[in-house]
mmCIF file of C-alpha atoms and ligand atoms in Angstrom:
data_model
loop_
_atom_site.group_PDB
_atom_site.id
_atom_site.type_symbol
_atom_site.label_atom_id
_atom_site.label_comp_id
_atom_site.label_asym_id
_atom_site.label_seq_id
_atom_site.Cartn_x
_atom_site.Cartn_y
_atom_site.Cartn_z
ATOM 1 C CA MET A 1 -8.637 49.157 -14.855
ATOM 2 C CA PRO A 2 -8.030 51.550 -12.066
ATOM 3 C CA ILE A 3 -6.752 50.730 -8.558
ATOM 4 C CA ARG A 4 -9.104 51.053 -5.511
ATOM 5 C CA CYS A 5 -7.932 53.655 -2.843
ATOM 6 C CA GLU A 6 -8.964 53.762 0.780
ATOM 7 C CA ILE A 7 -7.577 56.342 3.299
ATOM 8 C CA VAL A 8 -8.695 55.768 6.845
ATOM 9 C CA SER A 9 -7.630 57.712 9.849
ATOM 10 C CA GLN A 10 -8.369 56.853 13.426
ATOM 11 C CA ASP A 11 -11.622 58.655 13.536
ATOM 12 C CA ARG A 12 -13.115 58.223 9.984
ATOM 13 C CA THR A 13 -12.729 57.186 6.469
ATOM 14 C CA VAL A 14 -11.198 60.230 4.494
ATOM 15 C CA TYR A 15 -11.390 58.807 1.175
ATOM 16 C CA GLU A 16 -12.557 55.861 -0.811
ATOM 17 C CA GLY A 17 -12.646 55.758 -4.588
ATOM 18 C CA ASP A 18 -10.893 54.640 -7.799
ATOM 19 C CA ALA A 19 -7.436 55.921 -8.864
ATOM 20 C CA ASP A 20 -5.150 55.635 -11.852
ATOM 21 C CA ILE A 21 -2.254 55.985 -9.508
ATOM 22 C CA VAL A 22 -1.693 56.655 -5.832
ATOM 23 C CA ILE A 23 1.431 58.551 -4.858
ATOM 24 C CA LEU A 24 2.711 57.749 -1.174
ATOM 25 C CA PRO A 25 5.295 59.238 1.251
ATOM 26 C CA GLY A 26 6.937 55.917 1.827
ATOM 27 C CA MET A 27 9.865 55.719 4.111
ATOM 28 C CA ALA A 28 12.412 55.424 1.127
ATOM 29 C CA GLY A 29 10.867 58.379 -0.709
ATOM 30 C CA GLU A 30 7.658 58.975 -2.927
ATOM 31 C CA MET A 31 6.209 55.556 -4.255
ATOM 32 C CA GLY A 32 3.801 55.637 -7.237
ATOM 33 C CA ILE A 33 1.298 52.785 -6.957
ATOM 34 C CA LEU A 34 -0.213 51.710 -10.076
ATOM 35 C CA PRO A 35 -2.986 49.225 -10.791
ATOM 36 C CA HIS A 36 -1.815 45.568 -10.385
ATOM 37 C CA HIS A 37 1.160 46.471 -8.206
ATOM 38 C CA ALA A 38 2.787 43.897 -6.403
ATOM 39 C CA PRO A 39 1.694 43.332 -2.813
ATOM 40 C CA LEU A 40 3.510 45.336 -0.274
ATOM 41 C CA LEU A 41 3.462 47.029 3.149
ATOM 42 C CA THR A 42 5.102 50.078 3.888
ATOM 43 C CA THR A 43 5.129 52.613 6.793
ATOM 44 C CA LEU A 44 4.427 56.297 5.851
ATOM 45 C CA LYS A 45 6.188 59.463 6.665
ATOM 46 C CA TYR A 46 4.267 62.633 7.665
ATOM 47 C CA GLY A 47 3.643 64.057 4.144
ATOM 48 C CA ILE A 48 1.526 64.001 1.087
ATOM 49 C CA VAL A 49 -0.716 61.538 -0.467
ATOM 50 C CA LYS A 50 -1.789 62.226 -4.171
ATOM 51 C CA VAL A 51 -4.706 60.331 -5.659
ATOM 52 C CA ARG A 52 -4.849 60.697 -9.398
ATOM 53 C CA SER A 53 -8.005 59.756 -11.312
ATOM 54 C CA LYS A 54 -9.146 60.627 -14.873
ATOM 55 C CA GLY A 55 -6.899 63.692 -15.174
ATOM 56 C CA GLU A 56 -7.960 65.113 -11.799
ATOM 57 C CA GLU A 57 -5.785 65.092 -8.587
ATOM 58 C CA GLN A 58 -6.703 64.983 -4.949
ATOM 59 C CA ILE A 59 -4.260 65.624 -2.310
ATOM 60 C CA PHE A 60 -4.245 64.469 1.383
ATOM 61 C CA THR A 61 -2.042 65.105 4.333
ATOM 62 C CA VAL A 62 -1.003 62.118 6.390
ATOM 63 C CA ALA A 63 0.577 62.165 9.753
ATOM 64 C CA GLY A 64 2.256 58.884 9.561
ATOM 65 C CA GLY A 65 0.792 55.412 9.341
ATOM 66 C CA VAL A 66 0.929 52.339 7.005
ATOM 67 C CA ALA A 67 -0.182 51.376 3.592
ATOM 68 C CA GLU A 68 -0.877 48.055 2.366
ATOM 69 C CA VAL A 69 -0.816 47.570 -1.310
ATOM 70 C CA GLN A 70 -2.602 44.758 -3.127
ATOM 71 C CA PRO A 71 -2.981 44.408 -6.872
ATOM 72 C CA GLU A 72 -6.396 45.969 -6.791
ATOM 73 C CA ILE A 73 -6.366 48.179 -3.644
ATOM 74 C CA VAL A 74 -4.243 50.449 -1.676
ATOM 75 C CA THR A 75 -5.314 50.890 1.999
ATOM 76 C CA ILE A 76 -3.851 53.630 3.867
ATOM 77 C CA LEU A 77 -4.171 53.577 7.578
ATOM 78 C CA ALA A 78 -3.194 56.931 8.855
ATOM 79 C CA ASP A 79 -2.782 58.241 12.430
ATOM 80 C CA ALA A 80 -4.445 61.601 11.097
ATOM 81 C CA ALA A 81 -5.314 62.311 7.399
ATOM 82 C CA GLU A 82 -7.121 65.232 5.717
ATOM 83 C CA ASN A 83 -7.940 66.337 2.202
ATOM 84 C CA VAL A 84 -6.076 69.427 1.773
ATOM 85 C CA GLU A 85 -9.464 71.259 0.794
ATOM 86 C CA GLU A 86 -10.807 70.425 4.252
ATOM 87 C CA ILE A 87 -8.111 71.651 6.253
ATOM 88 C CA ASP A 88 -8.970 74.488 8.705
ATOM 89 C CA ILE A 89 -5.918 76.747 8.656
ATOM 90 C CA ALA A 90 -6.875 78.876 11.748
ATOM 91 C CA ARG A 91 -7.428 75.724 13.675
ATOM 92 C CA ALA A 92 -4.047 74.369 12.630
ATOM 93 C CA GLN A 93 -2.432 77.653 13.611
ATOM 94 C CA ALA A 94 -4.135 77.475 16.900
ATOM 95 C CA ALA A 95 -2.771 74.075 17.483
ATOM 96 C CA ARG A 96 0.765 75.106 16.470
ATOM 97 C CA LYS A 97 0.686 77.925 18.893
ATOM 98 C CA HIS A 98 -0.660 75.837 21.700
ATOM 99 C CA ALA A 99 2.002 73.178 20.932
ATOM 100 C CA GLU A 100 4.926 75.753 20.811
ATOM 101 C CA GLU A 101 3.807 77.356 24.098
ATOM 102 C CA ALA A 102 3.318 74.136 25.876
ATOM 103 C CA LEU A 103 6.722 72.873 24.529
ATOM 104 C CA ALA A 104 8.456 75.969 26.069
ATOM 105 C CA LYS A 105 7.086 75.175 29.420
ATOM 106 C CA VAL A 106 7.321 71.379 29.484
ATOM 107 C CA LYS A 107 9.643 69.890 32.033
ATOM 108 C CA PRO A 108 12.553 67.876 30.154
ATOM 109 C CA GLU A 109 11.818 64.831 32.482
ATOM 110 C CA ASP A 110 8.256 64.780 31.163
ATOM 111 C CA VAL A 111 9.290 62.916 28.013
ATOM 112 C CA ASP A 112 5.630 61.545 27.041
ATOM 113 C CA THR A 113 4.258 65.107 27.200
ATOM 114 C CA MET A 114 7.083 66.367 25.133
ATOM 115 C CA LEU A 115 6.803 63.566 22.470
ATOM 116 C CA ALA A 116 2.995 64.307 22.227
ATOM 117 C CA LEU A 117 3.657 67.995 21.757
ATOM 118 C CA GLU A 118 6.037 67.523 19.244
ATOM 119 C CA ALA A 119 3.879 65.319 17.263
ATOM 120 C CA ALA A 120 1.060 67.878 17.470
ATOM 121 C CA LEU A 121 3.638 70.598 16.350
ATOM 122 C CA ARG A 122 4.532 68.287 13.284
ATOM 123 C CA ARG A 123 0.807 67.807 12.446
ATOM 124 C CA SER A 124 -0.118 71.346 12.485
ATOM 125 C CA ASN A 125 2.986 72.326 10.452
ATOM 126 C CA LEU A 126 2.214 69.697 7.895
ATOM 127 C CA ARG A 127 -1.596 70.980 7.749
ATOM 128 C CA ILE A 128 -0.510 74.604 7.392
ATOM 129 C CA GLU A 129 2.040 74.110 4.647
ATOM 130 C CA ALA A 130 0.052 71.621 2.801
ATOM 131 C CA ALA A 131 -3.034 73.870 2.762
ATOM 132 C CA LYS A 132 -0.820 76.848 1.742
ATOM 133 C CA ARG A 133 0.993 74.939 -1.130
ATOM 134 C CA PHE A 134 -1.601 72.622 -2.560
ATOM 135 C CA ARG A 135 -4.997 74.223 -2.047
ATOM 136 C CA SER A 136 -6.279 75.794 -5.177
ATOM 137 C CA GLY A 137 -9.721 74.154 -5.962
ATOM 138 C CA LYS A 138 -9.595 71.801 -8.870
ATOM 139 C CA LYS A 139 -6.439 70.237 -9.678
ATOM 140 C CA THR A 140 -5.293 68.446 -12.923
ATOM 141 C CA TYR A 141 -2.167 66.794 -13.851
ATOM 142 C CA GLU A 142 -0.366 65.596 -17.172
ATOM 143 C CA GLU A 143 -0.763 62.072 -18.061
HETATM 144 P P1 LIG B 1 -6.415 70.100 17.212
HETATM 145 O O1 LIG B 1 -5.832 70.390 18.557
HETATM 146 O O2 LIG B 1 -6.804 71.171 16.273
HETATM 147 O O3 LIG B 1 -7.577 69.132 17.548
HETATM 148 P P2 LIG B 1 -4.694 67.748 16.532
HETATM 149 O O4 LIG B 1 -3.683 67.521 15.811
HETATM 150 O O5 LIG B 1 -4.683 67.436 18.083
HETATM 151 O O6 LIG B 1 -5.454 69.295 16.342
HETATM 152 P P3 LIG B 1 -5.788 65.313 15.535
HETATM 153 O O7 LIG B 1 -6.019 64.565 16.924
HETATM 154 O O8 LIG B 1 -4.647 65.007 14.704
HETATM 155 O O9 LIG B 1 -5.906 66.877 15.944
HETATM 156 O O10 LIG B 1 -7.106 65.062 14.808
HETATM 157 C C1 LIG B 1 -8.304 64.848 15.060
HETATM 158 C C2 LIG B 1 -9.424 65.009 14.035
HETATM 159 O O11 LIG B 1 -9.441 66.437 13.607
HETATM 160 C C3 LIG B 1 -8.926 64.277 12.765
HETATM 161 O O12 LIG B 1 -10.004 63.747 12.274
HETATM 162 C C4 LIG B 1 -8.200 65.280 11.929
HETATM 163 O O13 LIG B 1 -8.280 64.842 10.521
HETATM 164 C C5 LIG B 1 -9.005 66.502 12.221
HETATM 165 N N1 LIG B 1 -8.350 67.675 12.208
HETATM 166 C C6 LIG B 1 -7.231 68.071 12.988
HETATM 167 N N2 LIG B 1 -6.898 69.363 12.702
HETATM 168 C C7 LIG B 1 -7.541 69.681 11.605
HETATM 169 C C8 LIG B 1 -7.622 70.916 10.903
HETATM 170 N N3 LIG B 1 -6.633 72.020 11.151
HETATM 171 N N4 LIG B 1 -8.432 70.915 9.792
HETATM 172 C C9 LIG B 1 -9.271 70.017 9.488
HETATM 173 N N5 LIG B 1 -9.364 68.910 10.202
HETATM 174 C C10 LIG B 1 -8.387 68.723 11.366
#
């Protein structure tokens, strides 16, 4: 029996389907979630979620969030998430450039703007790195 996996971001459902294992970027490191896992709730780091099913692997970026695990379903609520195959690298590079330029100009007392720009920089870096490293068409994994 597989485990159900749903990845939901603030503006859309990024993935829903069955998985043999879901690998999450938990705060204490990578966590592999198999079917019938004990219930748990964890916050997620900026990082990579791997959904493996029937010998194929799909890879997603998540810009932080939470995961709720139940024996039959993993629900990932992410601030932003994308399948690496759908990442627009040029858009992420433009977002990174904008964030870097704005950070160079932001006033130190404007903490909210600085934090928002730093978060935008981390999102864009994550997208660029993940697209470069993991995008390669169909992926397989060893059982
Ligand atoms: P941008 O400045 O390019 O909008 P952003 O980091 O501000 O980037 P978010 O607010 O994190 O964007 O995301 C808004 C929506 O756009 C989300 O659905 C997110 O998955 C999607 N998204 C953001 N950047 C990219 C990208 N480079 N490729 C594909 N989808 C993206």
